[in-house]
Amino acid sequence: MINFAIVGMGHIANKHIEAIEKAENANLYAICDNNPARLEIDKPNVKKYTDLNTMLEENPDIHVVNICVPSGLHAALTKIVADHKRHIIVEKPMSLKLQDAEDMIKYANENGVKLAVVHPNRFRPAIQKLKAEMDKGSFGKLSHANATVRWNRNQAYYDQAAWRGTKEFDGGVLMNQAIHDLDLMLWLMGPVESVQAMAATRLRKIETEDVAAAVVQFKNGALGVIEAATTIYPKNLEESLAIFGETASVKISGRNANYIETWDIEGVEEDEAEKVKEEIKEDPFGKPGHQCIIEDMVLALKENRNPIVTGEDGLAPVKLILSILESAETGKKVVIK
């Protein structure tokens, strides 16, 4: 049994609690938050702390710590956990600064602990189908990809907490909402070589962008188009990922990119393609992504391997987003090194 602890008992912590409780060979051992009121949950067998160092020092049986605090604090807490020789699962984005993300990977490596980043959309059934086809080479030479996030986050959402929408602790639509889609785009298409972008704060009273658009060129020569917004009225409209190649066109869409809209692959008959679409419709969400992340960490410890979503995987979309924001600010194309 692998004992998990959670630090940061805000909204996202509920998903982690549920995931740990559903996962095989996982046990919620302790929780931590500097606000005692957030520790008042009905879990009598779970230890509760207001200080992370104290929790780790008093409980050597904690194997993994899930970091669920505001994004700007991820690096500092990762160092504390790594220095205590505990494994780490950190919420997305892993950091808001490139140096912090690189330091987090260094902290884990220096202390011999595993670092996983929460990018749960990789485990969605439709995405898994697409990944399998790409691994088979079904697309031939890649042409381009498109990632679209047209969502609503109204002012009340940002006003729920003072850190939301800030540059220091939260980030904007790219870091918070579109980062999942950018992770998928990079996972499927490979690394980006350069980006040209624009971003703006149009409707929300926040420090960061609420709408952004970018064109990227991947190192394999393919192009990509990114559109991300939290300004859509009056509710979430669309999240989609489309990939086009010499011998395939696939689009996964819906409000949360769970359904296959287009499945045109050379050699796949129309009735077979419709069957694939219907299979996904029957179970569009699959096993919850957070549960997959927890179970993968359990197996990674048992098998002594890296997690499926490593620190390096978490670093890649952060680097891309920072490059997009740099291009938007300077008005110039940014080459990603």
Coordinates of C-alpha atoms in Angstrom, one line a residue, residues 102-325:
E102 CA 13.9 23.1 -14.4
D103 CA 14.7 23.4 -10.7
M104 CA 11.8 21.1 -9.7
I105 CA 13.3 18.4 -12.0
K106 CA 16.7 19.0 -10.5
Y107 CA 15.3 18.7 -6.9
A108 CA 13.7 15.3 -7.8
N109 CA 16.8 13.9 -9.5
E110 CA 19.2 15.0 -6.8
N111 CA 17.1 13.4 -4.1
G112 CA 16.3 10.2 -6.1
V113 CA 12.6 10.7 -6.0
K114 CA 10.0 10.4 -8.8
L115 CA 8.2 13.5 -10.1
A116 CA 4.9 13.3 -12.0
V117 CA 2.8 16.2 -13.4
V118 CA -0.9 16.0 -13.6
H119 CA -1.9 16.0 -17.3
P120 CA -4.9 13.7 -17.0
N121 CA -6.3 14.3 -20.5
R122 CA -3.8 11.9 -22.0
F123 CA -5.8 9.1 -20.5
R124 CA -9.1 10.0 -22.2
P125 CA -10.4 7.1 -24.5
A126 CA -10.5 9.3 -27.6
I127 CA -7.0 10.6 -27.0
Q128 CA -5.7 7.1 -26.4
K129 CA -7.2 6.0 -29.7
L130 CA -5.6 8.9 -31.5
K131 CA -2.2 8.3 -29.9
A132 CA -2.3 4.6 -30.9
E133 CA -2.9 5.5 -34.6
M134 CA -0.1 8.1 -34.6
D135 CA 2.3 5.6 -33.0
K136 CA 1.4 3.2 -35.8
G137 CA 2.3 5.8 -38.4
S138 CA -1.3 6.0 -39.8
F139 CA -0.9 9.7 -40.6
G140 CA 2.1 9.5 -42.8
K141 CA 3.8 12.8 -43.2
L142 CA 2.2 15.3 -40.8
S143 CA 0.7 18.5 -42.2
H144 CA -0.6 20.5 -39.3
A145 CA -2.5 20.5 -36.0
N146 CA -5.1 22.7 -34.4
A147 CA -5.8 23.1 -30.6
T148 CA -8.9 25.2 -29.7
V149 CA -10.2 26.1 -26.2
R150 CA -13.3 28.3 -26.3
W151 CA -14.4 28.4 -22.7
N152 CA -16.1 30.7 -20.2
R153 CA -14.5 31.7 -16.9
N154 CA -16.5 34.7 -15.8
Q155 CA -15.3 37.4 -13.4
A156 CA -16.8 35.6 -10.4
Y157 CA -14.5 32.7 -11.1
Y158 CA -11.4 34.9 -10.9
D159 CA -12.8 36.8 -7.8
Q160 CA -13.1 33.6 -5.8
A161 CA -9.5 33.9 -4.6
A162 CA -7.1 36.8 -4.7
W163 CA -4.3 34.7 -6.4
R164 CA -6.5 33.8 -9.4
G165 CA -5.6 35.6 -12.6
T166 CA -2.3 36.9 -11.1
K167 CA 1.1 36.5 -12.9
E168 CA 2.9 35.4 -9.7
F169 CA 0.6 32.6 -8.6
D170 CA -1.9 31.6 -11.3
G171 CA -1.3 32.5 -14.9
G172 CA -3.9 33.1 -17.6
V173 CA -5.9 31.0 -20.1
L174 CA -2.8 29.4 -21.5
M175 CA -1.3 28.2 -18.2
N176 CA -4.7 27.3 -16.6
Q177 CA -7.0 26.1 -19.3
A178 CA -5.2 25.5 -22.6
I179 CA -2.1 23.8 -21.1
H180 CA -3.8 20.4 -21.2
D181 CA -4.4 20.8 -24.9
L182 CA -0.8 22.0 -25.5
D183 CA 0.5 19.0 -23.6
L184 CA -1.5 16.8 -25.9
M185 CA -0.3 18.6 -29.0
L186 CA 3.3 18.3 -28.0
W187 CA 2.8 14.6 -26.9
L188 CA 1.3 13.8 -30.3
M189 CA 3.2 16.1 -32.7
G190 CA 6.6 16.4 -31.0
P191 CA 8.5 19.5 -29.9
V192 CA 8.0 23.0 -31.3
E193 CA 10.8 24.9 -33.0
S194 CA 9.3 28.4 -33.2
V195 CA 6.1 30.4 -32.4
Q196 CA 4.5 33.6 -33.5
A197 CA 1.6 34.8 -31.2
M198 CA -0.7 37.5 -30.0
A199 CA -2.5 37.6 -26.6
A200 CA -4.8 40.1 -24.8
T201 CA -6.8 40.8 -21.7
R202 CA -10.1 41.7 -23.2
L203 CA -13.0 41.0 -20.8
R204 CA -11.7 39.9 -17.4
K205 CA -10.2 42.1 -14.8
I206 CA -7.0 40.1 -14.3
E207 CA -3.3 40.5 -14.7
T208 CA -2.9 37.8 -17.3
E209 CA -4.3 37.1 -20.8
D210 CA -7.9 35.9 -21.2
V211 CA -7.5 35.3 -25.0
A212 CA -4.6 34.2 -27.1
A213 CA -3.8 33.0 -30.6
A214 CA -0.5 31.4 -31.9
V215 CA 1.0 29.7 -34.9
V216 CA 3.8 27.3 -34.3
Q217 CA 6.2 25.3 -36.3
F218 CA 7.2 21.8 -35.0
K219 CA 10.7 20.5 -35.4
N220 CA 9.3 17.9 -37.8
G221 CA 8.3 20.8 -40.1
A222 CA 4.5 20.5 -39.5
L223 CA 2.5 23.6 -38.4
G224 CA 0.1 24.2 -35.6
V225 CA -2.6 26.7 -34.7
I226 CA -3.6 27.5 -31.1
E227 CA -6.6 29.4 -30.0
A228 CA -7.5 29.8 -26.3
A229 CA -10.0 32.0 -24.6
T230 CA -12.0 32.2 -21.3
T231 CA -14.1 35.0 -22.8
I232 CA -16.8 32.9 -24.5
Y233 CA -20.4 33.9 -23.7
P234 CA -22.2 32.5 -21.8
K235 CA -20.6 29.0 -21.2
N236 CA -18.0 26.6 -22.4
L237 CA -18.5 26.2 -26.2
E238 CA -15.7 23.9 -27.4
E239 CA -12.4 22.2 -26.7
S240 CA -11.0 20.4 -29.7
L241 CA -7.8 18.9 -31.0
A242 CA -7.4 18.2 -34.7
I243 CA -4.4 16.5 -36.5
F244 CA -4.0 16.3 -40.2
G245 CA -1.5 14.2 -42.2
E246 CA -0.8 12.7 -45.6
T247 CA -3.1 9.7 -44.9
A248 CA -5.3 10.7 -42.0
S249 CA -7.5 13.5 -40.6
V250 CA -8.8 13.2 -37.0
K251 CA -10.6 15.7 -34.9
I252 CA -11.6 15.2 -31.3
S253 CA -14.1 17.7 -30.0
G254 CA -17.0 18.5 -27.7
R255 CA -17.1 20.9 -24.8
N256 CA -14.3 18.9 -23.2
A257 CA -12.6 17.2 -26.2
N258 CA -14.1 13.8 -25.4
Y259 CA -15.7 12.8 -28.6
I260 CA -14.4 11.8 -32.1
E261 CA -15.9 14.2 -34.6
T262 CA -13.7 13.1 -37.6
W263 CA -12.0 9.8 -38.1
D264 CA -10.7 9.6 -41.6
I265 CA -7.8 7.2 -41.9
E266 CA -6.5 5.6 -45.1
G267 CA -7.6 1.9 -45.2
V268 CA -10.4 2.4 -42.6
E269 CA -13.8 2.0 -44.1
E270 CA -16.6 4.4 -43.2
D271 CA -18.6 1.9 -41.2
E272 CA -15.5 1.0 -39.2
A273 CA -14.8 4.6 -38.5
E274 CA -18.4 5.1 -37.3
K275 CA -17.9 2.1 -35.0
V276 CA -14.9 3.8 -33.4
K277 CA -16.9 6.9 -32.9
E278 CA -19.8 5.0 -31.2
E279 CA -17.4 3.1 -28.9
I280 CA -16.1 6.4 -27.6
K281 CA -19.6 7.8 -27.2
E282 CA -20.4 4.9 -24.9
D283 CA -17.6 5.8 -22.5
P284 CA -16.2 9.3 -23.5
F285 CA -14.5 9.9 -20.1
G286 CA -13.2 6.5 -19.3
K287 CA -11.4 6.1 -16.0
P288 CA -10.8 9.5 -14.3
G289 CA -7.5 11.0 -15.4
H290 CA -6.5 11.8 -11.8
Q291 CA -7.0 8.2 -10.8
C292 CA -4.9 7.1 -13.7
I293 CA -2.1 9.4 -12.5
I294 CA -2.3 8.0 -9.0
E295 CA -2.4 4.4 -10.1
D296 CA 0.5 5.0 -12.5
M297 CA 2.6 6.4 -9.6
V298 CA 1.8 3.3 -7.5
L299 CA 3.0 1.1 -10.4
A300 CA 6.1 3.3 -11.1
L301 CA 7.2 2.8 -7.5
K302 CA 6.5 -0.9 -7.6
E303 CA 8.3 -1.3 -11.0
N304 CA 11.0 1.3 -10.3
R305 CA 10.3 3.2 -13.5
N306 CA 9.5 6.8 -14.4
P307 CA 5.9 8.0 -14.2
I308 CA 4.0 8.2 -17.6
V309 CA 3.9 12.0 -17.3
T310 CA 7.4 13.1 -16.1
G311 CA 8.7 16.4 -15.0
E312 CA 10.3 16.8 -18.4
D313 CA 6.8 16.3 -19.9
G314 CA 5.4 18.9 -17.6
L315 CA 8.2 21.3 -18.5
A316 CA 7.5 21.2 -22.3
P317 CA 4.1 23.0 -22.3
V318 CA 5.3 25.5 -19.8
K319 CA 8.2 26.4 -22.1
L320 CA 5.8 26.7 -25.1
I321 CA 3.4 28.9 -23.2
L322 CA 6.2 31.2 -22.0
S323 CA 7.4 31.4 -25.6
I324 CA 3.9 32.3 -26.8
L325 CA 3.7 35.1 -24.2

